[in-house]
Amino acid sequence: MSSRVVAAILLALGAVLGVQAWNTHLVAKGDAQGAQRVHSQWKAAEAKREGDAARLQAENERSERAKEQAKQKEAERIAREQVQREQAMRSAMAAADARNRSLHTTIAQLNADAAARVPSAGQAACSAADIDGATAARTALGQCSSRYTAVAGVADQLAGQVAGLQDYVRSVPTGGTDGH
């Protein structure tokens, strides 16, 4: 073989090896660039996911705080209304007691007037029995009025408690699938 043929073979072999080395270098460079691009996309997706999760958590916390504040305001409203009902009930009881005392005063005055008019021995016995009957009826009326006032006071207290409890029950959520 001549030196020219050997040189041409060596030159061709060098060119092939050079092209293969260049090709390997380009593939490695492309792999590195692809890996870097995938890594940066993964980082961006991870950052977006973490940001979305943080926003969702912050939104959930705001929502929970708003719910708690609404519950607190509702409880305060119920308490205010309960106090108002109790004050109205105490005023009504005071007025009923005053009317009842006035009734007892009137009954006592009528009974005293009737006792002053007790018939003398010469008058009919029927008249004394009528006075005693009227006195007994007035006394019974006074006792019934006192008992009625006491029963009404207890009923008003219970009605106020029931109203407060019903308000509270209406304001409490019925519960759902989220465990609250």
Short mmCIF file of N, CA and C in Angstrom, two decimals:
data_model
loop_
_atom_site.label_atom_id
_atom_site.label_comp_id
_atom_site.label_asym_id
_atom_site.label_seq_id
_atom_site.Cartn_x
_atom_site.Cartn_y
_atom_site.Cartn_z
N MET A 1 0.81 -1.15 0.00
CA MET A 1 0.00 0.00 0.00
C MET A 1 0.86 1.23 0.00
N SER A 2 0.33 2.08 -0.56
CA SER A 2 1.16 3.26 -0.69
C SER A 2 0.87 4.19 0.46
N SER A 3 1.77 5.03 0.63
CA SER A 3 1.67 5.95 1.76
C SER A 3 0.48 6.90 1.60
N ARG A 4 0.08 7.12 0.40
CA ARG A 4 -1.07 7.98 0.17
C ARG A 4 -2.34 7.26 0.60
N VAL A 5 -2.44 6.02 0.33
CA VAL A 5 -3.63 5.26 0.68
C VAL A 5 -3.69 5.16 2.21
N VAL A 6 -2.55 4.91 2.84
CA VAL A 6 -2.52 4.81 4.30
C VAL A 6 -2.89 6.16 4.88
N ALA A 7 -2.41 7.21 4.32
CA ALA A 7 -2.71 8.54 4.83
C ALA A 7 -4.20 8.83 4.64
N ALA A 8 -4.78 8.41 3.50
CA ALA A 8 -6.19 8.66 3.25
C ALA A 8 -7.03 7.85 4.23
N ILE A 9 -6.60 6.60 4.52
CA ILE A 9 -7.34 5.76 5.46
C ILE A 9 -7.27 6.38 6.86
N LEU A 10 -6.05 6.79 7.24
CA LEU A 10 -5.88 7.41 8.55
C LEU A 10 -6.68 8.71 8.64
N LEU A 11 -6.67 9.46 7.60
CA LEU A 11 -7.43 10.71 7.59
C LEU A 11 -8.93 10.42 7.68
N ALA A 12 -9.41 9.43 6.95
CA ALA A 12 -10.83 9.07 6.99
C ALA A 12 -11.18 8.53 8.37
N LEU A 13 -10.30 7.67 8.92
CA LEU A 13 -10.52 7.12 10.26
C LEU A 13 -10.54 8.24 11.29
N GLY A 14 -9.64 9.21 11.19
CA GLY A 14 -9.60 10.36 12.10
C GLY A 14 -10.85 11.19 11.97
N ALA A 15 -11.35 11.37 10.73
CA ALA A 15 -12.55 12.15 10.52
C ALA A 15 -13.76 11.44 11.14
N VAL A 16 -13.83 10.12 10.95
CA VAL A 16 -14.95 9.36 11.52
C VAL A 16 -14.90 9.43 13.03
N LEU A 17 -13.68 9.21 13.59
CA LEU A 17 -13.55 9.28 15.04
C LEU A 17 -13.84 10.70 15.55
N GLY A 18 -13.44 11.70 14.84
CA GLY A 18 -13.71 13.09 15.22
C GLY A 18 -15.20 13.39 15.19
N VAL A 19 -15.88 12.93 14.12
CA VAL A 19 -17.33 13.15 14.00
C VAL A 19 -18.05 12.41 15.12
N GLN A 20 -17.58 11.17 15.44
CA GLN A 20 -18.22 10.43 16.53
C GLN A 20 -18.00 11.12 17.87
N ALA A 21 -16.81 11.62 18.11
CA ALA A 21 -16.52 12.33 19.35
C ALA A 21 -17.37 13.59 19.43
N TRP A 22 -17.45 14.31 18.28
CA TRP A 22 -18.27 15.52 18.26
C TRP A 22 -19.73 15.18 18.51
N ASN A 23 -20.21 14.10 17.90
CA ASN A 23 -21.59 13.65 18.08
C ASN A 23 -21.83 13.28 19.55
N THR A 24 -20.92 12.56 20.18
CA THR A 24 -21.04 12.18 21.59
C THR A 24 -21.08 13.42 22.46
N HIS A 25 -20.22 14.39 22.13
CA HIS A 25 -20.19 15.64 22.87
C HIS A 25 -21.53 16.37 22.75
N LEU A 26 -22.08 16.43 21.52
CA LEU A 26 -23.36 17.10 21.32
C LEU A 26 -24.50 16.38 22.03
N VAL A 27 -24.50 15.05 22.01
CA VAL A 27 -25.54 14.28 22.70
C VAL A 27 -25.44 14.54 24.21
N ALA A 28 -24.23 14.51 24.75
CA ALA A 28 -24.05 14.76 26.19
C ALA A 28 -24.50 16.17 26.54
N LYS A 29 -24.14 17.13 25.67
CA LYS A 29 -24.54 18.51 25.90
C LYS A 29 -26.06 18.62 25.85
N GLY A 30 -26.71 17.95 24.89
CA GLY A 30 -28.18 17.95 24.78
C GLY A 30 -28.82 17.29 25.99
N ASP A 31 -28.22 16.18 26.44
CA ASP A 31 -28.73 15.50 27.64
C ASP A 31 -28.66 16.43 28.86
N ALA A 32 -27.52 17.11 28.99
CA ALA A 32 -27.34 18.03 30.12
C ALA A 32 -28.36 19.17 30.04
N GLN A 33 -28.55 19.71 28.83
CA GLN A 33 -29.51 20.80 28.67
C GLN A 33 -30.94 20.30 28.94
N GLY A 34 -31.26 19.12 28.47
CA GLY A 34 -32.59 18.54 28.71
C GLY A 34 -32.81 18.28 30.19
N ALA A 35 -31.77 17.74 30.84
CA ALA A 35 -31.89 17.48 32.28
C ALA A 35 -32.08 18.80 33.03
N GLN A 36 -31.32 19.81 32.61
CA GLN A 36 -31.44 21.12 33.26
C GLN A 36 -32.82 21.71 33.03
N ARG A 37 -33.35 21.58 31.81
CA ARG A 37 -34.67 22.10 31.48
C ARG A 37 -35.75 21.34 32.28
N VAL A 38 -35.65 20.02 32.34
CA VAL A 38 -36.62 19.23 33.11
C VAL A 38 -36.53 19.59 34.59
N HIS A 39 -35.31 19.74 35.09
CA HIS A 39 -35.11 20.09 36.50
C HIS A 39 -35.71 21.47 36.81
N SER A 40 -35.50 22.43 35.93
CA SER A 40 -36.05 23.78 36.16
C SER A 40 -37.57 23.75 36.05
N GLN A 41 -38.13 22.97 35.12
CA GLN A 41 -39.59 22.85 35.02
C GLN A 41 -40.16 22.17 36.27
N TRP A 42 -39.45 21.16 36.75
CA TRP A 42 -39.89 20.46 37.95
C TRP A 42 -39.86 21.42 39.14
N LYS A 43 -38.78 22.21 39.26
CA LYS A 43 -38.68 23.18 40.34
C LYS A 43 -39.81 24.20 40.25
N ALA A 44 -40.10 24.68 39.05
CA ALA A 44 -41.17 25.66 38.87
C ALA A 44 -42.52 25.05 39.23
N ALA A 45 -42.76 23.80 38.82
CA ALA A 45 -44.02 23.13 39.15
C ALA A 45 -44.12 22.90 40.65
N GLU A 46 -43.01 22.53 41.27
CA GLU A 46 -42.99 22.30 42.72
C GLU A 46 -43.25 23.62 43.47
N ALA A 47 -42.62 24.70 43.01
CA ALA A 47 -42.83 26.01 43.64
C ALA A 47 -44.29 26.44 43.47
N LYS A 48 -44.86 26.20 42.28
CA LYS A 48 -46.26 26.54 42.04
C LYS A 48 -47.17 25.72 42.94
N ARG A 49 -46.89 24.43 43.08
CA ARG A 49 -47.70 23.56 43.93
C ARG A 49 -47.63 24.03 45.38
N GLU A 50 -46.41 24.34 45.85
CA GLU A 50 -46.24 24.81 47.22
C GLU A 50 -46.95 26.14 47.42
N GLY A 51 -46.86 27.03 46.43
CA GLY A 51 -47.56 28.31 46.51
C GLY A 51 -49.06 28.13 46.55
N ASP A 52 -49.57 27.23 45.69
CA ASP A 52 -51.00 26.95 45.69
C ASP A 52 -51.43 26.36 47.02
N ALA A 53 -50.63 25.45 47.56
CA ALA A 53 -50.95 24.84 48.85
C ALA A 53 -50.94 25.90 49.96
N ALA A 54 -49.98 26.80 49.93
CA ALA A 54 -49.91 27.85 50.94
C ALA A 54 -51.11 28.80 50.81
N ARG A 55 -51.48 29.14 49.57
CA ARG A 55 -52.64 30.01 49.36
C ARG A 55 -53.93 29.32 49.83
N LEU A 56 -54.04 28.03 49.52
CA LEU A 56 -55.22 27.28 49.94
C LEU A 56 -55.30 27.20 51.46
N GLN A 57 -54.15 26.95 52.09
CA GLN A 57 -54.13 26.89 53.55
C GLN A 57 -54.48 28.24 54.16
N ALA A 58 -53.93 29.31 53.60
CA ALA A 58 -54.24 30.66 54.09
C ALA A 58 -55.73 30.96 53.90
N GLU A 59 -56.27 30.56 52.76
CA GLU A 59 -57.69 30.79 52.50
C GLU A 59 -58.55 29.99 53.47
N ASN A 60 -58.17 28.74 53.74
CA ASN A 60 -58.90 27.91 54.70
C ASN A 60 -58.84 28.52 56.10
N GLU A 61 -57.67 29.03 56.47
CA GLU A 61 -57.53 29.66 57.79
C GLU A 61 -58.39 30.92 57.88
N ARG A 62 -58.40 31.72 56.82
CA ARG A 62 -59.26 32.92 56.81
C ARG A 62 -60.72 32.52 56.92
N SER A 63 -61.09 31.49 56.18
CA SER A 63 -62.47 31.02 56.21
C SER A 63 -62.84 30.53 57.60
N GLU A 64 -61.96 29.76 58.23
CA GLU A 64 -62.22 29.27 59.58
C GLU A 64 -62.31 30.42 60.58
N ARG A 65 -61.41 31.41 60.44
CA ARG A 65 -61.47 32.58 61.32
C ARG A 65 -62.79 33.32 61.14
N ALA A 66 -63.21 33.46 59.88
CA ALA A 66 -64.48 34.15 59.61
C ALA A 66 -65.64 33.37 60.22
N LYS A 67 -65.61 32.04 60.10
CA LYS A 67 -66.67 31.23 60.70
C LYS A 67 -66.68 31.39 62.22
N GLU A 68 -65.50 31.36 62.83
CA GLU A 68 -65.41 31.51 64.28
C GLU A 68 -65.90 32.88 64.72
N GLN A 69 -65.53 33.91 63.95
CA GLN A 69 -66.00 35.26 64.28
C GLN A 69 -67.51 35.35 64.15
N ALA A 70 -68.05 34.72 63.11
CA ALA A 70 -69.51 34.73 62.92
C ALA A 70 -70.19 34.00 64.08
N LYS A 71 -69.61 32.87 64.50
CA LYS A 71 -70.18 32.13 65.63
C LYS A 71 -70.12 32.98 66.90
N GLN A 72 -69.00 33.67 67.09
CA GLN A 72 -68.84 34.51 68.27
C GLN A 72 -69.87 35.65 68.26
N LYS A 73 -70.03 36.29 67.11
CA LYS A 73 -71.02 37.37 67.00
C LYS A 73 -72.43 36.85 67.26
N GLU A 74 -72.72 35.67 66.73
CA GLU A 74 -74.04 35.07 66.93
C GLU A 74 -74.25 34.76 68.41
N ALA A 75 -73.23 34.22 69.07
CA ALA A 75 -73.34 33.92 70.50
C ALA A 75 -73.54 35.21 71.30
N GLU A 76 -72.84 36.27 70.92
CA GLU A 76 -73.00 37.56 71.61
C GLU A 76 -74.41 38.11 71.38
N ARG A 77 -74.92 37.97 70.15
CA ARG A 77 -76.28 38.43 69.85
C ARG A 77 -77.29 37.66 70.70
N ILE A 78 -77.12 36.36 70.77
CA ILE A 78 -78.03 35.52 71.55
C ILE A 78 -77.97 35.93 73.02
N ALA A 79 -76.77 36.16 73.53
CA ALA A 79 -76.62 36.57 74.93
C ALA A 79 -77.30 37.92 75.18
N ARG A 80 -77.12 38.88 74.25
CA ARG A 80 -77.77 40.19 74.40
C ARG A 80 -79.29 40.03 74.41
N GLU A 81 -79.80 39.23 73.48
CA GLU A 81 -81.25 39.04 73.42
C GLU A 81 -81.76 38.35 74.68
N GLN A 82 -80.97 37.42 75.21
CA GLN A 82 -81.37 36.73 76.43
C GLN A 82 -81.43 37.72 77.60
N VAL A 83 -80.44 38.61 77.67
CA VAL A 83 -80.43 39.62 78.73
C VAL A 83 -81.65 40.53 78.57
N GLN A 84 -81.95 40.92 77.34
CA GLN A 84 -83.12 41.77 77.10
C GLN A 84 -84.41 41.06 77.50
N ARG A 85 -84.52 39.77 77.16
CA ARG A 85 -85.71 39.00 77.55
C ARG A 85 -85.82 38.94 79.07
N GLU A 86 -84.69 38.71 79.74
CA GLU A 86 -84.71 38.63 81.21
C GLU A 86 -85.09 39.98 81.82
N GLN A 87 -84.57 41.07 81.26
CA GLN A 87 -84.94 42.40 81.77
C GLN A 87 -86.42 42.66 81.56
N ALA A 88 -86.95 42.32 80.40
CA ALA A 88 -88.37 42.50 80.12
C ALA A 88 -89.21 41.65 81.08
N MET A 89 -88.74 40.41 81.34
CA MET A 89 -89.45 39.53 82.25
C MET A 89 -89.44 40.10 83.67
N ARG A 90 -88.27 40.63 84.11
CA ARG A 90 -88.20 41.23 85.45
C ARG A 90 -89.12 42.44 85.54
N SER A 91 -89.17 43.26 84.49
CA SER A 91 -90.08 44.41 84.49
C SER A 91 -91.53 43.96 84.56
N ALA A 92 -91.86 42.94 83.77
CA ALA A 92 -93.24 42.43 83.79
C ALA A 92 -93.57 41.84 85.15
N MET A 93 -92.62 41.14 85.77
CA MET A 93 -92.85 40.57 87.11
C MET A 93 -93.01 41.67 88.14
N ALA A 94 -92.21 42.73 88.04
CA ALA A 94 -92.34 43.84 88.98
C ALA A 94 -93.71 44.50 88.84
N ALA A 95 -94.16 44.68 87.59
CA ALA A 95 -95.48 45.27 87.36
C ALA A 95 -96.58 44.36 87.89
N ALA A 96 -96.44 43.05 87.67
CA ALA A 96 -97.44 42.10 88.17
C ALA A 96 -97.44 42.08 89.69
N ASP A 97 -96.27 42.13 90.30
CA ASP A 97 -96.20 42.19 91.77
C ASP A 97 -96.86 43.46 92.30
N ALA A 98 -96.62 44.59 91.62
CA ALA A 98 -97.23 45.85 92.05
C ALA A 98 -98.75 45.77 91.94
N ARG A 99 -99.26 45.21 90.84
CA ARG A 99 -100.72 45.06 90.69
C ARG A 99 -101.27 44.11 91.75
N ASN A 100 -100.50 43.05 92.04
CA ASN A 100 -100.93 42.09 93.04
C ASN A 100 -100.96 42.74 94.43
N ARG A 101 -99.94 43.54 94.76
CA ARG A 101 -99.92 44.24 96.05
C ARG A 101 -101.10 45.21 96.13
N SER A 102 -101.38 45.90 95.02
CA SER A 102 -102.52 46.82 95.00
C SER A 102 -103.83 46.06 95.22
N LEU A 103 -103.94 44.90 94.61
CA LEU A 103 -105.13 44.08 94.80
C LEU A 103 -105.26 43.67 96.26
N HIS A 104 -104.15 43.24 96.87
CA HIS A 104 -104.19 42.83 98.28
C HIS A 104 -104.55 44.01 99.18
N THR A 105 -104.04 45.19 98.84
CA THR A 105 -104.37 46.38 99.62
C THR A 105 -105.86 46.67 99.50
N THR A 106 -106.40 46.59 98.30
CA THR A 106 -107.83 46.82 98.09
C THR A 106 -108.66 45.78 98.83
N ILE A 107 -108.23 44.53 98.76
CA ILE A 107 -108.94 43.45 99.46
C ILE A 107 -108.92 43.70 100.96
N ALA A 108 -107.76 44.06 101.49
CA ALA A 108 -107.65 44.33 102.93
C ALA A 108 -108.56 45.49 103.33
N GLN A 109 -108.60 46.53 102.50
CA GLN A 109 -109.44 47.69 102.78
C GLN A 109 -110.93 47.29 102.74
N LEU A 110 -111.32 46.51 101.74
CA LEU A 110 -112.72 46.07 101.64
C LEU A 110 -113.10 45.16 102.81
N ASN A 111 -112.18 44.27 103.19
CA ASN A 111 -112.45 43.38 104.33
C ASN A 111 -112.57 44.19 105.62
N ALA A 112 -111.73 45.22 105.76
CA ALA A 112 -111.81 46.06 106.96
C ALA A 112 -113.12 46.84 106.97
N ASP A 113 -113.52 47.35 105.81
CA ASP A 113 -114.80 48.07 105.73
C ASP A 113 -115.96 47.14 106.05
N ALA A 114 -115.88 45.89 105.57
CA ALA A 114 -116.95 44.92 105.83
C ALA A 114 -116.99 44.56 107.31
N ALA A 115 -115.83 44.45 107.94
CA ALA A 115 -115.79 44.11 109.36
C ALA A 115 -116.36 45.25 110.19
N ALA A 116 -116.20 46.46 109.73
CA ALA A 116 -116.74 47.61 110.46
C ALA A 116 -118.26 47.65 110.35
N ARG A 117 -118.79 47.05 109.32
CA ARG A 117 -120.25 47.05 109.14
C ARG A 117 -120.89 45.78 109.65
N VAL A 118 -120.24 45.08 110.53
CA VAL A 118 -120.83 43.84 111.07
C VAL A 118 -122.17 44.21 111.70
N PRO A 119 -123.18 43.44 111.37
CA PRO A 119 -124.52 43.79 111.86
C PRO A 119 -124.62 43.64 113.38
N SER A 120 -125.45 44.45 113.92
CA SER A 120 -125.69 44.35 115.37
C SER A 120 -126.56 43.13 115.62
N ALA A 121 -126.78 42.82 116.86
CA ALA A 121 -127.54 41.62 117.23
C ALA A 121 -128.96 41.67 116.69
N GLY A 122 -129.46 42.84 116.46
CA GLY A 122 -130.84 42.98 116.01
C GLY A 122 -131.00 42.74 114.52
N GLN A 123 -129.92 42.82 113.75
CA GLN A 123 -130.04 42.66 112.30
C GLN A 123 -130.06 41.18 111.95
N ALA A 124 -130.41 40.90 110.74
CA ALA A 124 -130.54 39.50 110.30
C ALA A 124 -129.19 38.82 110.24
N ALA A 125 -129.16 37.56 110.59
CA ALA A 125 -127.94 36.75 110.56
C ALA A 125 -127.47 36.52 109.14
N CYS A 126 -128.35 36.63 108.22
CA CYS A 126 -128.03 36.44 106.81
C CYS A 126 -127.07 37.51 106.35
N SER A 127 -127.20 38.68 106.80
CA SER A 127 -126.33 39.77 106.41
C SER A 127 -124.89 39.50 106.85
N ALA A 128 -124.67 38.96 108.05
CA ALA A 128 -123.34 38.62 108.55
C ALA A 128 -122.72 37.51 107.72
N ALA A 129 -123.52 36.55 107.34
CA ALA A 129 -123.02 35.45 106.51
C ALA A 129 -122.59 35.96 105.14
N ASP A 130 -123.34 36.92 104.59
CA ASP A 130 -122.97 37.51 103.30
C ASP A 130 -121.64 38.23 103.40
N ILE A 131 -121.45 38.97 104.49
CA ILE A 131 -120.19 39.70 104.68
C ILE A 131 -119.04 38.71 104.81
N ASP A 132 -119.22 37.64 105.59
CA ASP A 132 -118.18 36.63 105.75
C ASP A 132 -117.89 35.93 104.42
N GLY A 133 -118.92 35.68 103.64
CA GLY A 133 -118.74 35.06 102.33
C GLY A 133 -117.98 35.97 101.38
N ALA A 134 -118.30 37.24 101.38
CA ALA A 134 -117.61 38.19 100.51
C ALA A 134 -116.16 38.34 100.94
N THR A 135 -115.92 38.35 102.25
CA THR A 135 -114.55 38.45 102.76
C THR A 135 -113.76 37.21 102.34
N ALA A 136 -114.36 36.05 102.47
CA ALA A 136 -113.69 34.81 102.08
C ALA A 136 -113.41 34.80 100.58
N ALA A 137 -114.35 35.29 99.78
CA ALA A 137 -114.16 35.33 98.32
C ALA A 137 -113.03 36.29 97.96
N ARG A 138 -113.00 37.46 98.59
CA ARG A 138 -111.93 38.41 98.31
C ARG A 138 -110.57 37.84 98.73
N THR A 139 -110.53 37.18 99.87
CA THR A 139 -109.28 36.57 100.35
C THR A 139 -108.83 35.48 99.38
N ALA A 140 -109.76 34.67 98.92
CA ALA A 140 -109.43 33.62 97.95
C ALA A 140 -108.93 34.24 96.64
N LEU A 141 -109.56 35.34 96.22
CA LEU A 141 -109.11 36.03 95.02
C LEU A 141 -107.67 36.51 95.18
N GLY A 142 -107.35 37.08 96.31
CA GLY A 142 -105.99 37.55 96.57
C GLY A 142 -104.97 36.42 96.55
N GLN A 143 -105.34 35.28 97.16
CA GLN A 143 -104.43 34.12 97.16
C GLN A 143 -104.24 33.57 95.75
N CYS A 144 -105.32 33.49 95.01
CA CYS A 144 -105.22 32.99 93.62
C CYS A 144 -104.36 33.93 92.78
N SER A 145 -104.54 35.22 92.99
CA SER A 145 -103.75 36.19 92.23
C SER A 145 -102.26 36.04 92.54
N SER A 146 -101.94 35.83 93.82
CA SER A 146 -100.53 35.65 94.21
C SER A 146 -99.96 34.39 93.57
N ARG A 147 -100.72 33.32 93.62
CA ARG A 147 -100.24 32.05 93.03
C ARG A 147 -100.11 32.17 91.51
N TYR A 148 -101.09 32.81 90.90
CA TYR A 148 -101.07 32.99 89.45
C TYR A 148 -99.84 33.82 89.05
N THR A 149 -99.53 34.85 89.80
CA THR A 149 -98.36 35.69 89.51
C THR A 149 -97.08 34.88 89.64
N ALA A 150 -97.00 34.04 90.69
CA ALA A 150 -95.80 33.21 90.88
C ALA A 150 -95.65 32.21 89.73
N VAL A 151 -96.75 31.57 89.34
CA VAL A 151 -96.70 30.60 88.24
C VAL A 151 -96.32 31.30 86.94
N ALA A 152 -96.89 32.48 86.72
CA ALA A 152 -96.57 33.23 85.51
C ALA A 152 -95.09 33.61 85.48
N GLY A 153 -94.52 33.97 86.63
CA GLY A 153 -93.10 34.31 86.70
C GLY A 153 -92.22 33.12 86.33
N VAL A 154 -92.54 31.95 86.87
CA VAL A 154 -91.77 30.74 86.54
C VAL A 154 -91.93 30.40 85.06
N ALA A 155 -93.16 30.52 84.55
CA ALA A 155 -93.40 30.23 83.12
C ALA A 155 -92.61 31.20 82.24
N ASP A 156 -92.57 32.47 82.62
CA ASP A 156 -91.80 33.44 81.83
C ASP A 156 -90.31 33.11 81.85
N GLN A 157 -89.80 32.70 83.00
CA GLN A 157 -88.38 32.33 83.08
C GLN A 157 -88.09 31.14 82.17
N LEU A 158 -88.94 30.14 82.23
CA LEU A 158 -88.74 28.95 81.39
C LEU A 158 -88.88 29.30 79.92
N ALA A 159 -89.82 30.16 79.58
CA ALA A 159 -89.99 30.58 78.18
C ALA A 159 -88.75 31.30 77.69
N GLY A 160 -88.17 32.14 78.54
CA GLY A 160 -86.93 32.83 78.17
C GLY A 160 -85.78 31.86 77.96
N GLN A 161 -85.67 30.86 78.82
CA GLN A 161 -84.62 29.86 78.66
C GLN A 161 -84.81 29.08 77.37
N VAL A 162 -86.04 28.69 77.09
CA VAL A 162 -86.33 27.93 75.86
C VAL A 162 -85.99 28.78 74.64
N ALA A 163 -86.37 30.04 74.66
CA ALA A 163 -86.08 30.92 73.52
C ALA A 163 -84.57 31.04 73.32
N GLY A 164 -83.83 31.21 74.41
CA GLY A 164 -82.37 31.29 74.30
C GLY A 164 -81.76 30.01 73.76
N LEU A 165 -82.23 28.89 74.24
CA LEU A 165 -81.72 27.60 73.75
C LEU A 165 -82.07 27.39 72.28
N GLN A 166 -83.27 27.78 71.89
CA GLN A 166 -83.65 27.63 70.48
C GLN A 166 -82.79 28.52 69.59
N ASP A 167 -82.52 29.73 70.03
CA ASP A 167 -81.62 30.61 69.26
C ASP A 167 -80.25 29.97 69.12
N TYR A 168 -79.75 29.41 70.22
CA TYR A 168 -78.43 28.79 70.18
C TYR A 168 -78.42 27.59 69.23
N VAL A 169 -79.44 26.76 69.32
CA VAL A 169 -79.51 25.57 68.46
C VAL A 169 -79.58 25.97 67.00
N ARG A 170 -80.32 27.02 66.69
CA ARG A 170 -80.40 27.48 65.30
C ARG A 170 -79.06 28.01 64.81
N SER A 171 -78.25 28.55 65.71
CA SER A 171 -76.98 29.14 65.29
C SER A 171 -75.86 28.11 65.18
N VAL A 172 -76.04 26.93 65.77
CA VAL A 172 -75.01 25.89 65.72
C VAL A 172 -75.18 25.10 64.43
N PRO A 173 -74.06 24.92 63.69
CA PRO A 173 -74.18 24.13 62.44
C PRO A 173 -74.58 22.69 62.76
N THR A 174 -75.30 22.09 61.83
CA THR A 174 -75.79 20.73 62.06
C THR A 174 -74.73 19.68 61.85
N GLY A 175 -73.56 20.09 61.40
CA GLY A 175 -72.49 19.12 61.16
C GLY A 175 -72.58 18.60 59.74
N GLY A 176 -71.44 18.23 59.23
CA GLY A 176 -71.42 17.75 57.86
C GLY A 176 -70.42 16.62 57.73
N THR A 177 -69.97 16.43 56.52
CA THR A 177 -69.03 15.34 56.27
C THR A 177 -67.61 15.72 56.57
N ASP A 178 -67.37 17.00 56.88
CA ASP A 178 -65.98 17.42 57.15
C ASP A 178 -65.60 17.21 58.60
N GLY A 179 -66.48 16.65 59.43
CA GLY A 179 -66.13 16.31 60.80
C GLY A 179 -66.36 17.43 61.79
N HIS A 180 -66.94 18.57 61.38
CA HIS A 180 -67.19 19.67 62.31
C HIS A 180 -68.61 19.60 62.83
#
